[in-house]
Amino acid sequence: MFKIKNIITLFSLIATVSIASAQIKIGDSFPDIQLQNNKNSTVKLNSFKGKTVLVDFWASWCAPCRMANKKLVKMYDQYKSQNFEIVGISIDIDKSKWLKAIEKDKMKHQQLIDPKGFDAKTAVTFGVDTLPSTYLFNASGKLIAINPTEAQIIAQIKKNKK
């Protein structure tokens, strides 16, 4: 019995390490991901290389996300002309609720959807386990912060401003 328990523990540990190593980490480049946007076009995440990019995971049913959207809308309006982009990635399962939330929250920044909830490939790649979750990439396309503060985002925008 003791040996079986050890074997199970070992396999669990190996699986956890394998999953963790597959997740994006500080210093990694934009993952090779393409998703549909709210205008039914396919968008490649790495197409934003050259800008400071904030990737924001959210969902229409997430109250903290919806409150954060108000701040993101203001930040985008203020800094969009300074080589800055926000890419919202929704894990909504219901596309119509996602589209209504975009309209209601007046979000003009790029909006993508991976409609499989927390099991979405994109959410797994980024290691998203809570919402909202944000990831800050520099102009070289390297991840420099996970869940950065507003001050960190603004400092990076100013650093990469052209």
Short mmCIF file of N, CA and C in Angstrom, two decimals:
data_model
loop_
_atom_site.label_atom_id
_atom_site.label_comp_id
_atom_site.label_asym_id
_atom_site.label_seq_id
_atom_site.Cartn_x
_atom_site.Cartn_y
_atom_site.Cartn_z
N MET A 1 0.83 -1.20 0.00
CA MET A 1 0.00 0.00 0.00
C MET A 1 0.87 1.25 0.00
N PHE A 2 1.93 1.22 0.81
CA PHE A 2 2.82 2.37 0.91
C PHE A 2 3.46 2.69 -0.44
N LYS A 3 3.87 1.65 -1.18
CA LYS A 3 4.52 1.85 -2.48
C LYS A 3 3.54 2.44 -3.49
N ILE A 4 2.33 1.98 -3.51
CA ILE A 4 1.33 2.50 -4.44
C ILE A 4 1.08 3.99 -4.17
N LYS A 5 0.98 4.33 -2.91
CA LYS A 5 0.76 5.73 -2.53
C LYS A 5 1.95 6.58 -3.01
N ASN A 6 3.16 6.09 -2.86
CA ASN A 6 4.35 6.82 -3.32
C ASN A 6 4.36 7.00 -4.83
N ILE A 7 3.96 5.95 -5.54
CA ILE A 7 3.91 6.02 -7.00
C ILE A 7 2.87 7.05 -7.45
N ILE A 8 1.72 7.03 -6.82
CA ILE A 8 0.67 8.00 -7.16
C ILE A 8 1.16 9.42 -6.87
N THR A 9 1.80 9.62 -5.74
CA THR A 9 2.35 10.93 -5.39
C THR A 9 3.38 11.37 -6.42
N LEU A 10 4.24 10.47 -6.83
CA LEU A 10 5.28 10.78 -7.81
C LEU A 10 4.65 11.20 -9.14
N PHE A 11 3.66 10.45 -9.62
CA PHE A 11 3.00 10.80 -10.88
C PHE A 11 2.29 12.15 -10.77
N SER A 12 1.68 12.41 -9.63
CA SER A 12 1.02 13.70 -9.42
C SER A 12 2.02 14.84 -9.49
N LEU A 13 3.16 14.65 -8.86
CA LEU A 13 4.22 15.65 -8.87
C LEU A 13 4.75 15.89 -10.28
N ILE A 14 4.97 14.81 -11.02
CA ILE A 14 5.45 14.93 -12.41
C ILE A 14 4.42 15.68 -13.25
N ALA A 15 3.15 15.35 -13.10
CA ALA A 15 2.10 16.03 -13.86
C ALA A 15 2.05 17.51 -13.52
N THR A 16 2.17 17.84 -12.23
CA THR A 16 2.15 19.24 -11.80
C THR A 16 3.32 20.00 -12.38
N VAL A 17 4.50 19.43 -12.34
CA VAL A 17 5.70 20.09 -12.89
C VAL A 17 5.56 20.25 -14.40
N SER A 18 5.03 19.25 -15.08
CA SER A 18 4.85 19.34 -16.53
C SER A 18 3.88 20.45 -16.89
N ILE A 19 2.79 20.56 -16.17
CA ILE A 19 1.81 21.61 -16.43
C ILE A 19 2.41 22.97 -16.12
N ALA A 20 3.09 23.09 -15.00
CA ALA A 20 3.69 24.37 -14.59
C ALA A 20 4.73 24.83 -15.61
N SER A 21 5.53 23.90 -16.13
CA SER A 21 6.56 24.30 -17.08
C SER A 21 5.96 24.70 -18.41
N ALA A 22 4.72 24.29 -18.69
CA ALA A 22 4.06 24.67 -19.94
C ALA A 22 3.47 26.07 -19.84
N GLN A 23 3.31 26.58 -18.64
CA GLN A 23 2.72 27.90 -18.46
C GLN A 23 3.75 28.98 -18.72
N ILE A 24 3.25 30.10 -19.20
CA ILE A 24 4.11 31.24 -19.50
C ILE A 24 4.72 31.80 -18.21
N LYS A 25 5.98 32.24 -18.30
CA LYS A 25 6.69 32.78 -17.15
C LYS A 25 7.34 34.11 -17.54
N ILE A 26 7.74 34.87 -16.52
CA ILE A 26 8.45 36.13 -16.75
C ILE A 26 9.64 35.84 -17.67
N GLY A 27 9.78 36.67 -18.70
CA GLY A 27 10.88 36.51 -19.65
C GLY A 27 10.48 35.75 -20.91
N ASP A 28 9.33 35.05 -20.87
CA ASP A 28 8.86 34.33 -22.06
C ASP A 28 8.30 35.30 -23.08
N SER A 29 8.29 34.89 -24.35
CA SER A 29 7.73 35.69 -25.43
C SER A 29 6.23 35.45 -25.54
N PHE A 30 5.56 36.32 -26.31
CA PHE A 30 4.13 36.11 -26.58
C PHE A 30 3.92 34.66 -27.01
N PRO A 31 2.95 33.99 -26.43
CA PRO A 31 2.66 32.64 -26.90
C PRO A 31 2.04 32.70 -28.30
N ASP A 32 2.22 31.63 -29.06
CA ASP A 32 1.67 31.56 -30.41
C ASP A 32 0.19 31.19 -30.32
N ILE A 33 -0.62 32.22 -30.13
CA ILE A 33 -2.06 32.02 -29.93
C ILE A 33 -2.81 32.90 -30.91
N GLN A 34 -3.87 32.34 -31.49
CA GLN A 34 -4.76 33.15 -32.30
C GLN A 34 -6.20 32.85 -31.91
N LEU A 35 -6.98 33.93 -31.77
CA LEU A 35 -8.36 33.82 -31.31
C LEU A 35 -9.26 34.73 -32.14
N GLN A 36 -10.56 34.48 -32.04
CA GLN A 36 -11.54 35.34 -32.70
C GLN A 36 -11.75 36.61 -31.88
N ASN A 37 -11.91 37.74 -32.57
CA ASN A 37 -12.24 38.97 -31.87
C ASN A 37 -13.74 39.23 -31.96
N ASN A 38 -14.18 40.32 -31.37
CA ASN A 38 -15.61 40.63 -31.33
C ASN A 38 -16.15 41.08 -32.69
N LYS A 39 -15.30 41.16 -33.70
CA LYS A 39 -15.73 41.50 -35.07
C LYS A 39 -15.59 40.29 -35.99
N ASN A 40 -15.46 39.11 -35.39
CA ASN A 40 -15.33 37.82 -36.10
C ASN A 40 -14.10 37.71 -36.98
N SER A 41 -13.02 38.37 -36.60
CA SER A 41 -11.75 38.23 -37.29
C SER A 41 -10.80 37.45 -36.39
N THR A 42 -9.86 36.75 -37.01
CA THR A 42 -8.84 36.03 -36.26
C THR A 42 -7.69 36.97 -35.98
N VAL A 43 -7.24 37.00 -34.73
CA VAL A 43 -6.15 37.89 -34.31
C VAL A 43 -5.06 37.03 -33.67
N LYS A 44 -3.82 37.26 -34.09
CA LYS A 44 -2.67 36.58 -33.49
C LYS A 44 -2.13 37.44 -32.36
N LEU A 45 -1.95 36.87 -31.21
CA LEU A 45 -1.46 37.62 -30.06
C LEU A 45 -0.09 38.24 -30.33
N ASN A 46 0.77 37.50 -31.03
CA ASN A 46 2.11 38.04 -31.28
C ASN A 46 2.13 39.15 -32.33
N SER A 47 0.98 39.48 -32.92
CA SER A 47 0.92 40.58 -33.89
C SER A 47 1.06 41.94 -33.21
N PHE A 48 1.02 41.97 -31.88
CA PHE A 48 1.13 43.23 -31.15
C PHE A 48 2.57 43.54 -30.73
N LYS A 49 3.49 42.68 -31.14
CA LYS A 49 4.91 42.92 -30.82
C LYS A 49 5.30 44.30 -31.35
N GLY A 50 6.08 45.02 -30.57
CA GLY A 50 6.45 46.39 -30.93
C GLY A 50 5.74 47.42 -30.07
N LYS A 51 4.75 46.94 -29.30
CA LYS A 51 4.00 47.81 -28.38
C LYS A 51 4.10 47.25 -26.98
N THR A 52 3.87 48.12 -25.99
CA THR A 52 3.65 47.64 -24.63
C THR A 52 2.24 47.05 -24.66
N VAL A 53 2.09 45.81 -24.21
CA VAL A 53 0.80 45.13 -24.30
C VAL A 53 0.40 44.60 -22.93
N LEU A 54 -0.83 44.91 -22.55
CA LEU A 54 -1.43 44.36 -21.34
C LEU A 54 -2.47 43.34 -21.79
N VAL A 55 -2.24 42.07 -21.48
CA VAL A 55 -3.22 41.02 -21.78
C VAL A 55 -4.08 40.87 -20.53
N ASP A 56 -5.38 41.03 -20.70
CA ASP A 56 -6.33 41.03 -19.59
C ASP A 56 -7.33 39.89 -19.75
N PHE A 57 -7.25 38.90 -18.86
CA PHE A 57 -8.23 37.81 -18.87
C PHE A 57 -9.42 38.23 -18.01
N TRP A 58 -10.62 38.06 -18.56
CA TRP A 58 -11.83 38.49 -17.87
C TRP A 58 -13.02 37.66 -18.36
N ALA A 59 -14.20 37.92 -17.78
CA ALA A 59 -15.45 37.30 -18.23
C ALA A 59 -16.61 38.23 -17.86
N SER A 60 -17.67 38.14 -18.61
CA SER A 60 -18.84 39.01 -18.39
C SER A 60 -19.49 38.79 -17.03
N TRP A 61 -19.39 37.59 -16.49
CA TRP A 61 -20.03 37.24 -15.21
C TRP A 61 -19.16 37.58 -14.00
N CYS A 62 -17.96 38.09 -14.24
CA CYS A 62 -16.99 38.36 -13.17
C CYS A 62 -17.12 39.83 -12.72
N ALA A 63 -17.72 40.06 -11.55
CA ALA A 63 -17.92 41.43 -11.06
C ALA A 63 -16.61 42.21 -10.90
N PRO A 64 -15.55 41.64 -10.32
CA PRO A 64 -14.29 42.39 -10.23
C PRO A 64 -13.72 42.74 -11.62
N CYS A 65 -13.95 41.87 -12.59
CA CYS A 65 -13.48 42.14 -13.96
C CYS A 65 -14.22 43.35 -14.53
N ARG A 66 -15.51 43.38 -14.31
CA ARG A 66 -16.32 44.46 -14.87
C ARG A 66 -15.95 45.80 -14.24
N MET A 67 -15.60 45.79 -12.95
CA MET A 67 -15.12 47.02 -12.31
C MET A 67 -13.76 47.41 -12.87
N ALA A 68 -12.89 46.44 -13.09
CA ALA A 68 -11.56 46.70 -13.65
C ALA A 68 -11.67 47.23 -15.09
N ASN A 69 -12.70 46.80 -15.82
CA ASN A 69 -12.87 47.27 -17.20
C ASN A 69 -12.98 48.78 -17.27
N LYS A 70 -13.63 49.39 -16.27
CA LYS A 70 -13.76 50.84 -16.26
C LYS A 70 -12.39 51.51 -16.21
N LYS A 71 -11.49 50.99 -15.39
CA LYS A 71 -10.13 51.54 -15.30
C LYS A 71 -9.36 51.28 -16.59
N LEU A 72 -9.54 50.10 -17.16
CA LEU A 72 -8.83 49.76 -18.39
C LEU A 72 -9.27 50.65 -19.55
N VAL A 73 -10.57 50.96 -19.62
CA VAL A 73 -11.07 51.85 -20.67
C VAL A 73 -10.40 53.22 -20.55
N LYS A 74 -10.32 53.75 -19.35
CA LYS A 74 -9.66 55.05 -19.13
C LYS A 74 -8.18 54.98 -19.48
N MET A 75 -7.51 53.91 -19.05
CA MET A 75 -6.08 53.76 -19.32
C MET A 75 -5.83 53.66 -20.83
N TYR A 76 -6.66 52.90 -21.51
CA TYR A 76 -6.50 52.74 -22.96
C TYR A 76 -6.69 54.07 -23.66
N ASP A 77 -7.75 54.79 -23.30
CA ASP A 77 -8.00 56.10 -23.92
C ASP A 77 -6.82 57.04 -23.70
N GLN A 78 -6.23 57.00 -22.53
CA GLN A 78 -5.14 57.91 -22.19
C GLN A 78 -3.83 57.54 -22.88
N TYR A 79 -3.54 56.26 -23.06
CA TYR A 79 -2.21 55.83 -23.52
C TYR A 79 -2.18 55.15 -24.89
N LYS A 80 -3.32 54.98 -25.55
CA LYS A 80 -3.34 54.24 -26.83
C LYS A 80 -2.46 54.88 -27.89
N SER A 81 -2.25 56.19 -27.81
CA SER A 81 -1.40 56.87 -28.80
C SER A 81 0.08 56.77 -28.45
N GLN A 82 0.40 56.09 -27.35
CA GLN A 82 1.79 55.99 -26.89
C GLN A 82 2.32 54.57 -27.02
N ASN A 83 1.98 53.93 -28.14
CA ASN A 83 2.51 52.60 -28.42
C ASN A 83 2.07 51.58 -27.38
N PHE A 84 0.79 51.67 -26.96
CA PHE A 84 0.23 50.81 -25.91
C PHE A 84 -1.03 50.13 -26.42
N GLU A 85 -1.18 48.85 -26.10
CA GLU A 85 -2.37 48.11 -26.48
C GLU A 85 -2.83 47.25 -25.31
N ILE A 86 -4.14 47.17 -25.15
CA ILE A 86 -4.74 46.23 -24.20
C ILE A 86 -5.44 45.17 -25.03
N VAL A 87 -5.18 43.91 -24.70
CA VAL A 87 -5.84 42.81 -25.37
C VAL A 87 -6.65 42.06 -24.32
N GLY A 88 -7.96 42.23 -24.38
CA GLY A 88 -8.85 41.51 -23.48
C GLY A 88 -9.08 40.11 -24.02
N ILE A 89 -8.94 39.11 -23.17
CA ILE A 89 -9.26 37.73 -23.56
C ILE A 89 -10.32 37.22 -22.60
N SER A 90 -11.51 37.03 -23.15
CA SER A 90 -12.62 36.54 -22.34
C SER A 90 -12.65 35.03 -22.35
N ILE A 91 -12.97 34.47 -21.19
CA ILE A 91 -13.17 33.02 -21.12
C ILE A 91 -14.67 32.70 -20.98
N ASP A 92 -15.50 33.66 -21.40
CA ASP A 92 -16.95 33.45 -21.41
C ASP A 92 -17.30 32.25 -22.27
N ILE A 93 -18.28 31.49 -21.84
CA ILE A 93 -18.79 30.38 -22.64
C ILE A 93 -19.91 30.87 -23.54
N ASP A 94 -20.65 31.88 -23.08
CA ASP A 94 -21.76 32.46 -23.83
C ASP A 94 -21.28 33.71 -24.57
N LYS A 95 -21.11 33.59 -25.88
CA LYS A 95 -20.57 34.68 -26.69
C LYS A 95 -21.48 35.92 -26.66
N SER A 96 -22.79 35.73 -26.61
CA SER A 96 -23.70 36.88 -26.62
C SER A 96 -23.55 37.72 -25.35
N LYS A 97 -23.33 37.07 -24.20
CA LYS A 97 -23.11 37.82 -22.95
C LYS A 97 -21.79 38.58 -23.01
N TRP A 98 -20.77 37.98 -23.63
CA TRP A 98 -19.48 38.64 -23.83
C TRP A 98 -19.64 39.90 -24.67
N LEU A 99 -20.35 39.77 -25.79
CA LEU A 99 -20.55 40.92 -26.69
C LEU A 99 -21.34 42.04 -26.00
N LYS A 100 -22.34 41.67 -25.21
CA LYS A 100 -23.12 42.68 -24.47
C LYS A 100 -22.25 43.40 -23.45
N ALA A 101 -21.37 42.66 -22.78
CA ALA A 101 -20.48 43.27 -21.77
C ALA A 101 -19.50 44.24 -22.43
N ILE A 102 -18.98 43.89 -23.59
CA ILE A 102 -18.06 44.79 -24.32
C ILE A 102 -18.77 46.11 -24.62
N GLU A 103 -20.00 45.99 -25.11
CA GLU A 103 -20.79 47.18 -25.46
C GLU A 103 -21.13 47.99 -24.21
N LYS A 104 -21.62 47.33 -23.18
CA LYS A 104 -22.03 48.03 -21.96
C LYS A 104 -20.84 48.72 -21.27
N ASP A 105 -19.67 48.06 -21.28
CA ASP A 105 -18.48 48.62 -20.63
C ASP A 105 -17.72 49.60 -21.53
N LYS A 106 -18.20 49.76 -22.78
CA LYS A 106 -17.62 50.72 -23.75
C LYS A 106 -16.14 50.45 -24.02
N MET A 107 -15.82 49.18 -24.17
CA MET A 107 -14.43 48.81 -24.40
C MET A 107 -14.09 48.92 -25.88
N LYS A 108 -13.10 49.74 -26.18
CA LYS A 108 -12.67 49.96 -27.56
C LYS A 108 -11.37 49.23 -27.86
N HIS A 109 -10.69 48.74 -26.82
CA HIS A 109 -9.45 48.00 -27.06
C HIS A 109 -9.78 46.61 -27.59
N GLN A 110 -8.77 45.95 -28.10
CA GLN A 110 -8.90 44.64 -28.73
C GLN A 110 -9.56 43.64 -27.79
N GLN A 111 -10.58 42.94 -28.28
CA GLN A 111 -11.30 41.95 -27.48
C GLN A 111 -11.31 40.61 -28.19
N LEU A 112 -10.79 39.59 -27.50
CA LEU A 112 -10.74 38.24 -28.03
C LEU A 112 -11.50 37.30 -27.10
N ILE A 113 -11.89 36.14 -27.62
CA ILE A 113 -12.60 35.18 -26.78
C ILE A 113 -12.03 33.77 -26.98
N ASP A 114 -11.90 33.06 -25.88
CA ASP A 114 -11.55 31.64 -25.88
C ASP A 114 -12.63 30.98 -25.03
N PRO A 115 -13.74 30.58 -25.66
CA PRO A 115 -14.98 30.27 -24.95
C PRO A 115 -15.07 28.91 -24.26
N LYS A 116 -14.06 28.56 -23.50
CA LYS A 116 -14.12 27.28 -22.80
C LYS A 116 -13.86 27.44 -21.31
N GLY A 117 -14.14 28.64 -20.78
CA GLY A 117 -13.95 28.86 -19.35
C GLY A 117 -12.49 28.71 -18.95
N PHE A 118 -12.28 28.28 -17.72
CA PHE A 118 -10.91 28.12 -17.22
C PHE A 118 -10.18 26.97 -17.92
N ASP A 119 -10.90 26.14 -18.67
CA ASP A 119 -10.26 25.06 -19.42
C ASP A 119 -9.79 25.51 -20.81
N ALA A 120 -10.03 26.77 -21.15
CA ALA A 120 -9.61 27.29 -22.45
C ALA A 120 -8.10 27.16 -22.59
N LYS A 121 -7.66 26.79 -23.79
CA LYS A 121 -6.23 26.58 -24.03
C LYS A 121 -5.42 27.82 -23.64
N THR A 122 -5.93 28.99 -23.97
CA THR A 122 -5.23 30.23 -23.67
C THR A 122 -5.09 30.42 -22.16
N ALA A 123 -6.16 30.19 -21.42
CA ALA A 123 -6.13 30.33 -19.96
C ALA A 123 -5.14 29.35 -19.35
N VAL A 124 -5.08 28.14 -19.87
CA VAL A 124 -4.13 27.14 -19.37
C VAL A 124 -2.70 27.57 -19.69
N THR A 125 -2.46 28.05 -20.92
CA THR A 125 -1.13 28.50 -21.32
C THR A 125 -0.62 29.62 -20.42
N PHE A 126 -1.51 30.54 -20.06
CA PHE A 126 -1.12 31.66 -19.21
C PHE A 126 -1.14 31.29 -17.73
N GLY A 127 -1.77 30.18 -17.38
CA GLY A 127 -1.85 29.80 -15.98
C GLY A 127 -2.92 30.58 -15.22
N VAL A 128 -3.97 30.97 -15.92
CA VAL A 128 -5.05 31.75 -15.30
C VAL A 128 -5.87 30.85 -14.39
N ASP A 129 -5.93 31.23 -13.10
CA ASP A 129 -6.77 30.47 -12.17
C ASP A 129 -7.72 31.38 -11.40
N THR A 130 -7.58 32.69 -11.59
CA THR A 130 -8.52 33.65 -11.02
C THR A 130 -8.76 34.76 -12.04
N LEU A 131 -9.87 35.44 -11.89
CA LEU A 131 -10.18 36.58 -12.76
C LEU A 131 -10.39 37.81 -11.91
N PRO A 132 -10.03 38.99 -12.40
CA PRO A 132 -9.22 39.19 -13.61
C PRO A 132 -7.76 38.81 -13.37
N SER A 133 -7.07 38.47 -14.45
CA SER A 133 -5.63 38.21 -14.42
C SER A 133 -5.02 38.99 -15.58
N THR A 134 -3.92 39.68 -15.30
CA THR A 134 -3.30 40.50 -16.34
C THR A 134 -1.82 40.14 -16.49
N TYR A 135 -1.33 40.35 -17.70
CA TYR A 135 0.04 40.02 -18.07
C TYR A 135 0.60 41.16 -18.91
N LEU A 136 1.73 41.71 -18.47
CA LEU A 136 2.32 42.87 -19.14
C LEU A 136 3.53 42.44 -19.97
N PHE A 137 3.48 42.77 -21.26
CA PHE A 137 4.57 42.46 -22.19
C PHE A 137 5.23 43.76 -22.64
N ASN A 138 6.55 43.73 -22.77
CA ASN A 138 7.24 44.92 -23.28
C ASN A 138 7.19 44.93 -24.80
N ALA A 139 7.78 45.96 -25.41
CA ALA A 139 7.72 46.11 -26.87
C ALA A 139 8.44 45.00 -27.61
N SER A 140 9.34 44.30 -26.94
CA SER A 140 10.03 43.16 -27.56
C SER A 140 9.19 41.89 -27.52
N GLY A 141 8.01 41.98 -26.89
CA GLY A 141 7.13 40.82 -26.79
C GLY A 141 7.48 39.88 -25.65
N LYS A 142 8.23 40.37 -24.66
CA LYS A 142 8.62 39.55 -23.51
C LYS A 142 7.70 39.86 -22.32
N LEU A 143 7.29 38.83 -21.61
CA LEU A 143 6.48 39.01 -20.40
C LEU A 143 7.35 39.60 -19.31
N ILE A 144 6.93 40.76 -18.77
CA ILE A 144 7.73 41.40 -17.72
C ILE A 144 7.02 41.48 -16.38
N ALA A 145 5.68 41.26 -16.35
CA ALA A 145 4.97 41.30 -15.06
C ALA A 145 3.65 40.54 -15.17
N ILE A 146 3.30 39.86 -14.08
CA ILE A 146 2.01 39.19 -13.96
C ILE A 146 1.22 39.96 -12.91
N ASN A 147 -0.01 40.33 -13.27
CA ASN A 147 -0.87 41.16 -12.42
C ASN A 147 -0.14 42.42 -11.96
N PRO A 148 0.38 43.20 -12.94
CA PRO A 148 1.12 44.41 -12.58
C PRO A 148 0.20 45.48 -11.98
N THR A 149 0.81 46.39 -11.23
CA THR A 149 0.07 47.54 -10.71
C THR A 149 -0.10 48.56 -11.84
N GLU A 150 -0.99 49.49 -11.65
CA GLU A 150 -1.18 50.55 -12.64
C GLU A 150 0.12 51.33 -12.83
N ALA A 151 0.84 51.58 -11.73
CA ALA A 151 2.11 52.31 -11.80
C ALA A 151 3.14 51.55 -12.65
N GLN A 152 3.19 50.22 -12.52
CA GLN A 152 4.12 49.41 -13.32
C GLN A 152 3.76 49.50 -14.81
N ILE A 153 2.48 49.46 -15.11
CA ILE A 153 2.02 49.53 -16.51
C ILE A 153 2.41 50.87 -17.11
N ILE A 154 2.11 51.94 -16.39
CA ILE A 154 2.41 53.29 -16.89
C ILE A 154 3.92 53.49 -17.06
N ALA A 155 4.71 52.99 -16.12
CA ALA A 155 6.17 53.11 -16.23
C ALA A 155 6.66 52.39 -17.49
N GLN A 156 6.10 51.23 -17.80
CA GLN A 156 6.50 50.49 -19.00
C GLN A 156 6.06 51.21 -20.27
N ILE A 157 4.87 51.81 -20.26
CA ILE A 157 4.41 52.57 -21.42
C ILE A 157 5.38 53.72 -21.68
N LYS A 158 5.74 54.43 -20.63
CA LYS A 158 6.65 55.58 -20.79
C LYS A 158 8.03 55.13 -21.25
N LYS A 159 8.48 53.99 -20.78
CA LYS A 159 9.77 53.45 -21.17
C LYS A 159 9.80 53.09 -22.66
N ASN A 160 8.69 52.55 -23.18
CA ASN A 160 8.63 52.11 -24.56
C ASN A 160 8.03 53.12 -25.52
N LYS A 161 7.68 54.28 -25.01
CA LYS A 161 7.04 55.30 -25.85
C LYS A 161 7.98 55.70 -26.98
N LYS A 162 7.42 55.80 -28.17
CA LYS A 162 8.23 56.20 -29.32
C LYS A 162 7.91 57.61 -29.72
#
